[in-house]
Tab-separated table of C-alpha atoms and ligand atoms in Angstrom:
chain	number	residue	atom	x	y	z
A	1	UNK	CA	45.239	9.315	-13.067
A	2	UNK	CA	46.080	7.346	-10.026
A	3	UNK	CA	48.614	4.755	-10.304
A	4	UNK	CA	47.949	1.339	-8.348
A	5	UNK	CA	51.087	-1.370	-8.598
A	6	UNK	CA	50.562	-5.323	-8.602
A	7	UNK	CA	53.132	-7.478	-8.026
A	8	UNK	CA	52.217	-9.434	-11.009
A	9	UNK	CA	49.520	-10.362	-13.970
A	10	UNK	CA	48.187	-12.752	-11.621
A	11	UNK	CA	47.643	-9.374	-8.398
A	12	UNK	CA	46.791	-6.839	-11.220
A	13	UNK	CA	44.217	-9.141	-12.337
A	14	UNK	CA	42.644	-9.684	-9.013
A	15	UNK	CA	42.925	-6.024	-8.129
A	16	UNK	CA	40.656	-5.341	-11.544
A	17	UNK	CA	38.095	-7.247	-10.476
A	18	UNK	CA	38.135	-5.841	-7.662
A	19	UNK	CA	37.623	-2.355	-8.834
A	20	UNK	CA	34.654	-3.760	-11.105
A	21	UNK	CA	32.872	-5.948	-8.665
A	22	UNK	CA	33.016	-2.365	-6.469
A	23	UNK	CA	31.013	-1.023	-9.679
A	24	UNK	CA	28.573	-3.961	-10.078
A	25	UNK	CA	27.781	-3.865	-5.951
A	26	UNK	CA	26.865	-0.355	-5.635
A	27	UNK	CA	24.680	0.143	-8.961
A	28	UNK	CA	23.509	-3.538	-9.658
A	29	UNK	CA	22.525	-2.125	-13.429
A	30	UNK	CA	25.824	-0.686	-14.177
A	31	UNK	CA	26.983	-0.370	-17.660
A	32	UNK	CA	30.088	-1.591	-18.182
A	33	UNK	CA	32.976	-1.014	-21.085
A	34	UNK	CA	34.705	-4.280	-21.886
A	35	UNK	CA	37.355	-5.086	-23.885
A	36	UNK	CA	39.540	-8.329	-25.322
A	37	UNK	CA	43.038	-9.249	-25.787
A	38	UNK	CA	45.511	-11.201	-23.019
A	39	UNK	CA	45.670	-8.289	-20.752
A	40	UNK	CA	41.964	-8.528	-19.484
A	41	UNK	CA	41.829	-11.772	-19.643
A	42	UNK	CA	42.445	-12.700	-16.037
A	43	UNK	CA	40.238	-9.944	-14.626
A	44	UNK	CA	37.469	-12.221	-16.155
A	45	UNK	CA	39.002	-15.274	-15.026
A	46	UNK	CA	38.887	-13.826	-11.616
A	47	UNK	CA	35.358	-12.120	-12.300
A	48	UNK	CA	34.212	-15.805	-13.142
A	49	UNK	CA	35.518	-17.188	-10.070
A	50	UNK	CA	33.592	-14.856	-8.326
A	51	UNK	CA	30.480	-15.567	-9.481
A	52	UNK	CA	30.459	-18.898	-8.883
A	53	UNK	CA	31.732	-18.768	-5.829
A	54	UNK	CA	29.693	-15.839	-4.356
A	55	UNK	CA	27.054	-15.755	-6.572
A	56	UNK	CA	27.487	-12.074	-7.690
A	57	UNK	CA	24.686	-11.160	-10.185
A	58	UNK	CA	24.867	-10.008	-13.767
A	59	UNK	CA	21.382	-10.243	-14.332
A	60	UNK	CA	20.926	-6.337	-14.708
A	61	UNK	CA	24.078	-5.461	-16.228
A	62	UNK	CA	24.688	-3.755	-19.737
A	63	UNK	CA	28.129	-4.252	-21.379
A	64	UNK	CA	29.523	-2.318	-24.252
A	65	UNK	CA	32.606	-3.480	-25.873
A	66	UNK	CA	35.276	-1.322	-27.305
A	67	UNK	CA	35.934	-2.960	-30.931
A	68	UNK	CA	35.279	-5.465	-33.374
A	69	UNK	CA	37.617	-6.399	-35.908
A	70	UNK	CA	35.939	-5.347	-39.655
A	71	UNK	CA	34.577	-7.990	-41.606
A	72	UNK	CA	35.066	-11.101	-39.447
A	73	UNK	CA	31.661	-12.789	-38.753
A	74	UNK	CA	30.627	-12.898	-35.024
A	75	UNK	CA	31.072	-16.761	-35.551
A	76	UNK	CA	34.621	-16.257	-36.473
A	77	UNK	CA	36.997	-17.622	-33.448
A	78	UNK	CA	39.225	-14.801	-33.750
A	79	UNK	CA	36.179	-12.463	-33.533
A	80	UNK	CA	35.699	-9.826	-30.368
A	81	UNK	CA	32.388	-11.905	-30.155
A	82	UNK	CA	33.402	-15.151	-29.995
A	83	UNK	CA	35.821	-14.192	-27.308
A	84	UNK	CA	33.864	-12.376	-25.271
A	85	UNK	CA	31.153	-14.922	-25.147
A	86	UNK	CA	34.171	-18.001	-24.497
A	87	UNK	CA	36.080	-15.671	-21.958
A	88	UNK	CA	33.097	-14.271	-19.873
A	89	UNK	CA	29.339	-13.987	-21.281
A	90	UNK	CA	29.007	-17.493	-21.117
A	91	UNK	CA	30.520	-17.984	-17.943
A	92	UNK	CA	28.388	-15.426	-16.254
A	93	UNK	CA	24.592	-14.966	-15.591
A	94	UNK	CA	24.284	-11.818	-18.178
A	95	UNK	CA	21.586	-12.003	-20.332
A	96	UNK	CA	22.933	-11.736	-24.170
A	97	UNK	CA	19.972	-9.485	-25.499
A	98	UNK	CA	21.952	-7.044	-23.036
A	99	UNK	CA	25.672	-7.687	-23.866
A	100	UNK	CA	26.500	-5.437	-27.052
A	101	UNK	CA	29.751	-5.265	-29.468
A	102	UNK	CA	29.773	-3.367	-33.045
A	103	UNK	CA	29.012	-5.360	-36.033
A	104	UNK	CA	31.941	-5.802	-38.059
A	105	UNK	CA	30.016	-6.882	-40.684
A	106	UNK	CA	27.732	-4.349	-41.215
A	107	UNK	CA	26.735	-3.006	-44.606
A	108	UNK	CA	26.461	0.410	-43.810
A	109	UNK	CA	29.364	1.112	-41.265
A	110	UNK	CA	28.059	4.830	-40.339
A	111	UNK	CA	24.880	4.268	-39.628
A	112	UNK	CA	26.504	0.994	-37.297
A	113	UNK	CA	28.356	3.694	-35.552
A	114	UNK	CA	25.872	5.997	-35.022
A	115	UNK	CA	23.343	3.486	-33.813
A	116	UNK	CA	26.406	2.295	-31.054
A	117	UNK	CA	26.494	5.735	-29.814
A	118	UNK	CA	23.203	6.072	-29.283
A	119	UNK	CA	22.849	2.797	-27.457
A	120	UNK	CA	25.461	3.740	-25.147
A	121	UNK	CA	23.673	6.961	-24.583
A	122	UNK	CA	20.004	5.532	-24.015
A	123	UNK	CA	21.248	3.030	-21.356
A	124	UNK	CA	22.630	5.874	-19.326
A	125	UNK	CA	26.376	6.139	-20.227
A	126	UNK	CA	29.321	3.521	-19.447
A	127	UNK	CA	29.671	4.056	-15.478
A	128	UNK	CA	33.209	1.682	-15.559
A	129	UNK	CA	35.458	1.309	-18.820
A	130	UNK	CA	38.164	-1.320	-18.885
A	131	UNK	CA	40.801	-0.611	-21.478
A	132	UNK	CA	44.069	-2.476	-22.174
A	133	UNK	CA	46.808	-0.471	-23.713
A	134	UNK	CA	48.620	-0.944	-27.181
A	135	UNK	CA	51.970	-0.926	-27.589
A	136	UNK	CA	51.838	1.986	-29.703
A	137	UNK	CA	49.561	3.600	-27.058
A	138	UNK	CA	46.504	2.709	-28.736
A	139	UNK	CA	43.658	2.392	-26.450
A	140	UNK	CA	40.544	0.562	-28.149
A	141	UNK	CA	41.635	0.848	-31.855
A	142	UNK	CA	42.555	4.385	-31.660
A	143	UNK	CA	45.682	4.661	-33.213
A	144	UNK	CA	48.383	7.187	-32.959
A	145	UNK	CA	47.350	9.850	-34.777
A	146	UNK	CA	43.516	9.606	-33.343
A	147	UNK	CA	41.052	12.578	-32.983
A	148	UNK	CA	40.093	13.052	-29.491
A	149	UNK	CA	36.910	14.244	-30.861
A	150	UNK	CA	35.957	10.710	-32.340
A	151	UNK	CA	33.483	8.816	-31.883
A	152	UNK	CA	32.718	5.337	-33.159
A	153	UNK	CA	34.137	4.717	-36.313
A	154	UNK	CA	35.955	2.456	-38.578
A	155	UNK	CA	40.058	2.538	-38.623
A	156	UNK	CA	42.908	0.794	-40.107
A	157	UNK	CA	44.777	-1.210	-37.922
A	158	UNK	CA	48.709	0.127	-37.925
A	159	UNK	CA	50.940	-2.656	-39.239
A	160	UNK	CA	52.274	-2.902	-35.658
A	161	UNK	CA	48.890	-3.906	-33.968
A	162	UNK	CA	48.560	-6.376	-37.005
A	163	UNK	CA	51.727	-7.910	-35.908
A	164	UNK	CA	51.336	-7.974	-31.887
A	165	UNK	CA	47.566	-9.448	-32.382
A	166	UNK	CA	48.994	-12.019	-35.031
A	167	UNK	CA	49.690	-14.606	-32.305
A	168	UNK	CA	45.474	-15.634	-32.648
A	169	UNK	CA	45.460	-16.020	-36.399
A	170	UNK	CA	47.108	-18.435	-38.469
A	171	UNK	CA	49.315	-15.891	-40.270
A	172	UNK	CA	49.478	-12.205	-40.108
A	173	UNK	CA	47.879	-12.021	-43.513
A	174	UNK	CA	45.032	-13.239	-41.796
A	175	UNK	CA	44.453	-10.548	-39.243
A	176	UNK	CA	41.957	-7.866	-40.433
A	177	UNK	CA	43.151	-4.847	-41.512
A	178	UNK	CA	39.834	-2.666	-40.315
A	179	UNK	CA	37.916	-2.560	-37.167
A	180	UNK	CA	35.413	-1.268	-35.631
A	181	UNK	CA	35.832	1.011	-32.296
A	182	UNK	CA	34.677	3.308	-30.108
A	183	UNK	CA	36.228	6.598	-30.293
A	184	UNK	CA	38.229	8.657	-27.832
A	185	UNK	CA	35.318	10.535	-27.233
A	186	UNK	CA	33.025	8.369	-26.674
A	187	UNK	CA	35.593	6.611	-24.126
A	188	UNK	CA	36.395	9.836	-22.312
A	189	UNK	CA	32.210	10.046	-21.383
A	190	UNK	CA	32.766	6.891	-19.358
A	191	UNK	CA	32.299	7.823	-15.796
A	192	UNK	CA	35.201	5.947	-14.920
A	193	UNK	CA	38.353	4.266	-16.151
A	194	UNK	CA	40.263	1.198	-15.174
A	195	UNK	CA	43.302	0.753	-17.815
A	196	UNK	CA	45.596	-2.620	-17.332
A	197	UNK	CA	48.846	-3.094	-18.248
A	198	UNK	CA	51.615	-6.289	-17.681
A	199	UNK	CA	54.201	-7.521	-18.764
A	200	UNK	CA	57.790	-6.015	-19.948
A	201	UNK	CA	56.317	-5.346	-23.349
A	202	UNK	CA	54.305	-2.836	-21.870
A	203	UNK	CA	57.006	-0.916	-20.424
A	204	UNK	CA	57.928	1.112	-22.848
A	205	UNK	CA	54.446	2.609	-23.406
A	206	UNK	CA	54.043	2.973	-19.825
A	207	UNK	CA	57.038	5.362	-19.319
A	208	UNK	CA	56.106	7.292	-22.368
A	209	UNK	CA	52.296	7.637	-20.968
A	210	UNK	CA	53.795	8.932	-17.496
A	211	UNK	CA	56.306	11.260	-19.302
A	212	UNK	CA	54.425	12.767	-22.432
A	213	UNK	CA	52.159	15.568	-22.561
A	214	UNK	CA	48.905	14.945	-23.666
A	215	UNK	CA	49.534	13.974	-27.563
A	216	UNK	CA	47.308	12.203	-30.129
A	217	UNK	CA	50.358	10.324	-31.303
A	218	UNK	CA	50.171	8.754	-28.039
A	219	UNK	CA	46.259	7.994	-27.296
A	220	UNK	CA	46.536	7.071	-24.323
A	221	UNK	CA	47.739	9.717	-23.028
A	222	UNK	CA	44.309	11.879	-22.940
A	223	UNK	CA	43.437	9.436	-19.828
A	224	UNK	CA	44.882	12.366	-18.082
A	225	UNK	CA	42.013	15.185	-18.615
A	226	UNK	CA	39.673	12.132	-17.226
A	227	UNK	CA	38.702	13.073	-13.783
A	228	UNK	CA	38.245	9.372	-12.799
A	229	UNK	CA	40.965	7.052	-14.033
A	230	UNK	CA	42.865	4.295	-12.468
A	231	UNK	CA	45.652	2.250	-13.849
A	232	UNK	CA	46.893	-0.835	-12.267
A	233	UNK	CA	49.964	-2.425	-13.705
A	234	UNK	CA	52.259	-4.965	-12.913
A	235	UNK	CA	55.666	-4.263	-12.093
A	236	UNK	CA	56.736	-5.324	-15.298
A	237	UNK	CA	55.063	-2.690	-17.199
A	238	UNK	CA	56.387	-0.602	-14.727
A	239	UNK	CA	59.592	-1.307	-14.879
A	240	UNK	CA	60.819	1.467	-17.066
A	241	UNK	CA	59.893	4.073	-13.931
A	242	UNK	CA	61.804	5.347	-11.050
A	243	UNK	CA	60.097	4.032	-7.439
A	244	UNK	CA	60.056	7.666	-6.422
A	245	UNK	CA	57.868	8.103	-10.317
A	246	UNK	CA	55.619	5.273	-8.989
A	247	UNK	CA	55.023	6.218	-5.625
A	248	UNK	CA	54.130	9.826	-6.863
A	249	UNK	CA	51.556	8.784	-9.376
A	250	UNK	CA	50.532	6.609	-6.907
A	251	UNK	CA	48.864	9.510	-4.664
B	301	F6R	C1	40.909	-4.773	-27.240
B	301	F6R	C2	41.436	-3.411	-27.322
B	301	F6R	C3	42.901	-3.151	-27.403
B	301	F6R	C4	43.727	-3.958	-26.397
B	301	F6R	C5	45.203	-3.645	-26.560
B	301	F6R	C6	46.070	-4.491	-25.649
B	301	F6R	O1	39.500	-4.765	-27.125
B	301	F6R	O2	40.670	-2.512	-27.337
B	301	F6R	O3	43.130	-1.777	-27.193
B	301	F6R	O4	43.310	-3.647	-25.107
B	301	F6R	O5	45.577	-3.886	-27.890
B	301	F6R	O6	45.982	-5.831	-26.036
B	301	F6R	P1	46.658	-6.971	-25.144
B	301	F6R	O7	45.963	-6.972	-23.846
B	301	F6R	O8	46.407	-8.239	-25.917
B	301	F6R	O9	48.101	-6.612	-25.034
């Protein structure tokens, strides 16, 4: 895992981009993991920028995203769908019939997650997944508690996720209790890894992934056995670490 500090959400965002327009230059079909929520949502701000500025092509790109919340319709505002298409599919010149999410509404949930698999695996395998991180140290939906061995699959959401996503929904009885996501697993067989992290409600997580041993009550912290991860995060998040801490993982 190497460690990259921003100064901010604003630097960490540009930094992301960065490290994905990197990807989408050297393999113009690159198959990218995406994912949702306020962390990432700057990279795409800056990603957008980008493309209309210096035209950078999305015409052969594949995106996977990591979750869907169960049983919201992809017309739903609070769906994964609707925000990726607000936040960046619309924004961009990707072709939809090549942008794909899980179904949250599908009937038969297994065969869903089997078929998402598969997909990933006939386009080639994710060459750059962006993750946020949880405050529980959930990465995707994978809860504490997670197999490492999963693959896509339907979870609960803990109470606490509930509660930090219930700033999009009316009420917190209104946020889903399900969802959809890909697995450790099937994260860990991404080529690379970009995780983001800001803000001082991040912190605590942070620390705990630099500190713990590899744990499945702390998901995230498997990122280590991935020979190719990079985590940028603000000072903020960081905050909770020694500067002698950062500059190590920083190597
Ligand atoms: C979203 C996802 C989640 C978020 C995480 C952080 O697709 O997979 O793991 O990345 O919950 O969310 P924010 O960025 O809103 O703090």
């Amino acid at each position: 895992m190497k460690l990259i500090e921003a100064k901010d959400y604003h630097e960490m965002s540009m930094l992301a981009a960065e490290v994905i327009l990197d990807q989408i230059k050297s393999k113009t079909d690159s198959v990218l993991g995406l994912a949702t929520g306020g962390t990432v949502l700057g990279t795409y701000q800056q990603l957008i920028l980008d493309h209309q500025r210096n035209k950078t092509t999305y015409q052969h790109i594949k995106t996977f995203n990591l979750d869907e919340y169960a049983g919201l319709s992809k017309q739903d505002e609070n769906s994964y769908h609707a925000y990726m298409k607000k936040h960046f599919f619309d924004e961009v010149n990707i072709p939809s019939s090549q942008t794909f999410l899980p179904n949250g509404e599908a009937q038969d949930m297994k065969a869903e997650c089997e078929t998402y698999d598969l997909k990933i695996e006939e386009l080639g395998g994710i060459d750059l997944q962006l993750l946020g991180i949880g405050q529980n140290g959930h990465i995707g939906f994978n809860e504490p508690g997670s197999s490492f061995e999963s693959n896509t699959h339907l979870v609960a959401l803990e109470q606490s996720t509930r509660e930090a996503n219930a700033r999009y929904f009316d009420s917190i009885e209104d946020v889903p209790t399900h969802a959809v996501t890909m697995g450790i697993a099937s994260i860990m067989k991404s080529k690379k890894i970009l995780l983001l992290a800001s803000g001082i409600q991040k912190s605590s997580i942070l620390y705990d992934l630099f500190h713990s041993d590899v744990t499945n009550s702390i998901p995230a912290t498997i990122l280590i056995n991935h020979p190719d991860t990079i985590i940028i995060a603000d000072q903020e998040a960081l905050s909770k670490l020694h500067q002698d801490e950062r500059k190590m993982f920083a190597k």
